[in-house]
């Protein structure tokens, strides 16, 4: 399973404000309808938060590139990326499971 730390996610400038003002879009609706079958929330009530859903399911607000790195090399990889001017951060981890995405607050 991919365990994501919602608080560690970095949004494009203005994305959070936009999600608060416009909690749904046509793309968001289609993405949510399909992908929600793969996503669990560590706190189930978070699934009802329209801002959180807007940010997670609307591709216009993410803007990021996800890469997976061996946990033993994660700090070295982050340091190297930072040295090169890349705004990289650890946002979660992969754990044994059933192929789910688990969002933590």
mmCIF file of C-alpha atoms in Angstrom:
data_model
loop_
_atom_site.group_PDB
_atom_site.id
_atom_site.type_symbol
_atom_site.label_atom_id
_atom_site.label_comp_id
_atom_site.label_asym_id
_atom_site.label_seq_id
_atom_site.Cartn_x
_atom_site.Cartn_y
_atom_site.Cartn_z
ATOM 1 C CA UNK A 1 0.000 0.000 0.000
ATOM 2 C CA UNK A 2 1.062 3.571 -0.582
ATOM 3 C CA UNK A 3 0.674 5.547 2.655
ATOM 4 C CA UNK A 4 0.549 9.289 1.992
ATOM 5 C CA UNK A 5 1.030 11.986 4.613
ATOM 6 C CA UNK A 6 -1.482 14.639 3.512
ATOM 7 C CA UNK A 7 0.245 17.324 5.598
ATOM 8 C CA UNK A 8 3.532 16.685 3.750
ATOM 9 C CA UNK A 9 2.048 17.166 0.274
ATOM 10 C CA UNK A 10 3.128 20.354 -1.465
ATOM 11 C CA UNK A 11 0.574 22.157 -3.605
ATOM 12 C CA UNK A 12 1.051 24.594 -6.447
ATOM 13 C CA UNK A 13 0.780 28.225 -5.347
ATOM 14 C CA UNK A 14 -2.883 29.121 -4.877
ATOM 15 C CA UNK A 15 -4.139 25.514 -5.109
ATOM 16 C CA UNK A 16 -5.369 25.341 -1.517
ATOM 17 C CA UNK A 17 -7.232 28.649 -1.831
ATOM 18 C CA UNK A 18 -8.725 27.523 -5.134
ATOM 19 C CA UNK A 19 -9.880 24.227 -3.622
ATOM 20 C CA UNK A 20 -11.553 26.132 -0.794
ATOM 21 C CA UNK A 21 -13.377 28.420 -3.224
ATOM 22 C CA UNK A 22 -14.190 25.744 -5.842
ATOM 23 C CA UNK A 23 -14.336 22.364 -4.104
ATOM 24 C CA UNK A 24 -15.335 20.504 -7.260
ATOM 25 C CA UNK A 25 -14.685 20.574 -10.985
ATOM 26 C CA UNK A 26 -15.736 18.294 -13.855
ATOM 27 C CA UNK A 27 -12.325 16.592 -13.871
ATOM 28 C CA UNK A 28 -12.403 16.197 -10.099
ATOM 29 C CA UNK A 29 -15.804 14.518 -10.290
ATOM 30 C CA UNK A 30 -14.703 11.942 -12.839
ATOM 31 C CA UNK A 31 -11.419 11.264 -11.054
ATOM 32 C CA UNK A 32 -13.152 10.924 -7.686
ATOM 33 C CA UNK A 33 -15.798 8.599 -9.127
ATOM 34 C CA UNK A 34 -13.132 6.256 -10.484
ATOM 35 C CA UNK A 35 -10.185 6.477 -8.075
ATOM 36 C CA UNK A 36 -12.082 6.459 -4.772
ATOM 37 C CA UNK A 37 -12.241 2.674 -5.094
ATOM 38 C CA UNK A 38 -8.453 2.597 -4.536
ATOM 39 C CA UNK A 39 -8.187 5.198 -1.756
ATOM 40 C CA UNK A 40 -8.702 4.764 1.977
ATOM 41 C CA UNK A 41 -8.468 7.440 4.635
ATOM 42 C CA UNK A 42 -6.804 6.741 7.981
ATOM 43 C CA UNK A 43 -9.534 8.977 9.410
ATOM 44 C CA UNK A 44 -12.683 8.084 7.410
ATOM 45 C CA UNK A 45 -14.353 11.450 8.091
ATOM 46 C CA UNK A 46 -11.587 13.080 6.016
ATOM 47 C CA UNK A 47 -13.102 11.442 2.920
ATOM 48 C CA UNK A 48 -16.042 13.820 3.311
ATOM 49 C CA UNK A 49 -13.889 16.984 3.294
ATOM 50 C CA UNK A 50 -14.550 18.702 -0.074
ATOM 51 C CA UNK A 51 -11.271 20.659 0.055
ATOM 52 C CA UNK A 52 -9.222 17.535 0.691
ATOM 53 C CA UNK A 53 -11.051 15.659 -2.063
ATOM 54 C CA UNK A 54 -10.624 18.596 -4.417
ATOM 55 C CA UNK A 55 -6.878 18.615 -3.888
ATOM 56 C CA UNK A 56 -6.423 14.856 -4.071
ATOM 57 C CA UNK A 57 -8.575 14.103 -7.068
ATOM 58 C CA UNK A 58 -8.124 17.144 -9.314
ATOM 59 C CA UNK A 59 -4.928 16.826 -11.387
ATOM 60 C CA UNK A 60 -4.746 20.588 -11.910
ATOM 61 C CA UNK A 61 -3.750 21.157 -8.272
ATOM 62 C CA UNK A 62 -0.980 18.599 -7.826
ATOM 63 C CA UNK A 63 1.793 19.668 -10.179
ATOM 64 C CA UNK A 64 4.232 17.200 -8.656
ATOM 65 C CA UNK A 65 6.289 14.265 -9.778
ATOM 66 C CA UNK A 66 6.284 11.159 -7.602
ATOM 67 C CA UNK A 67 9.372 8.997 -7.299
ATOM 68 C CA UNK A 68 9.983 5.950 -5.170
ATOM 69 C CA UNK A 69 13.337 5.526 -3.447
ATOM 70 C CA UNK A 70 14.665 2.720 -1.281
ATOM 71 C CA UNK A 71 14.082 3.868 2.330
ATOM 72 C CA UNK A 72 17.784 3.257 3.099
ATOM 73 C CA UNK A 73 18.691 5.835 0.416
ATOM 74 C CA UNK A 74 15.872 8.349 0.873
ATOM 75 C CA UNK A 75 17.819 10.936 2.891
ATOM 76 C CA UNK A 76 20.757 10.804 0.467
ATOM 77 C CA UNK A 77 18.410 11.181 -2.505
ATOM 78 C CA UNK A 78 16.647 14.142 -0.870
ATOM 79 C CA UNK A 79 19.963 15.829 -0.058
ATOM 80 C CA UNK A 80 21.137 15.400 -3.650
ATOM 81 C CA UNK A 81 17.902 16.767 -5.075
ATOM 82 C CA UNK A 82 18.016 19.756 -2.709
ATOM 83 C CA UNK A 83 21.639 20.392 -3.708
ATOM 84 C CA UNK A 84 20.426 20.633 -7.317
ATOM 85 C CA UNK A 85 17.644 23.070 -6.419
ATOM 86 C CA UNK A 86 14.763 20.597 -6.541
ATOM 87 C CA UNK A 87 11.995 21.172 -3.990
ATOM 88 C CA UNK A 88 11.728 17.511 -2.989
ATOM 89 C CA UNK A 89 10.198 16.043 0.145
ATOM 90 C CA UNK A 90 9.199 12.720 1.637
ATOM 91 C CA UNK A 91 5.406 12.392 1.471
ATOM 92 C CA UNK A 92 4.853 8.802 2.453
ATOM 93 C CA UNK A 93 5.989 5.247 2.286
ATOM 94 C CA UNK A 94 5.174 1.923 0.697
ATOM 95 C CA UNK A 95 4.066 -0.857 3.038
ATOM 96 C CA UNK A 96 2.946 -4.418 2.484
ATOM 97 C CA UNK A 97 -0.762 -4.493 1.784
ATOM 98 C CA UNK A 98 -3.357 -4.976 -0.915
ATOM 99 C CA UNK A 99 -2.456 -2.200 -3.370
ATOM 100 C CA UNK A 100 -4.402 0.613 -1.700
ATOM 101 C CA UNK A 101 -3.578 4.273 -1.268
ATOM 102 C CA UNK A 102 -4.014 5.245 2.379
ATOM 103 C CA UNK A 103 -4.191 8.974 3.155
ATOM 104 C CA UNK A 104 -3.130 10.049 6.643
ATOM 105 C CA UNK A 105 -3.999 13.496 8.056
#
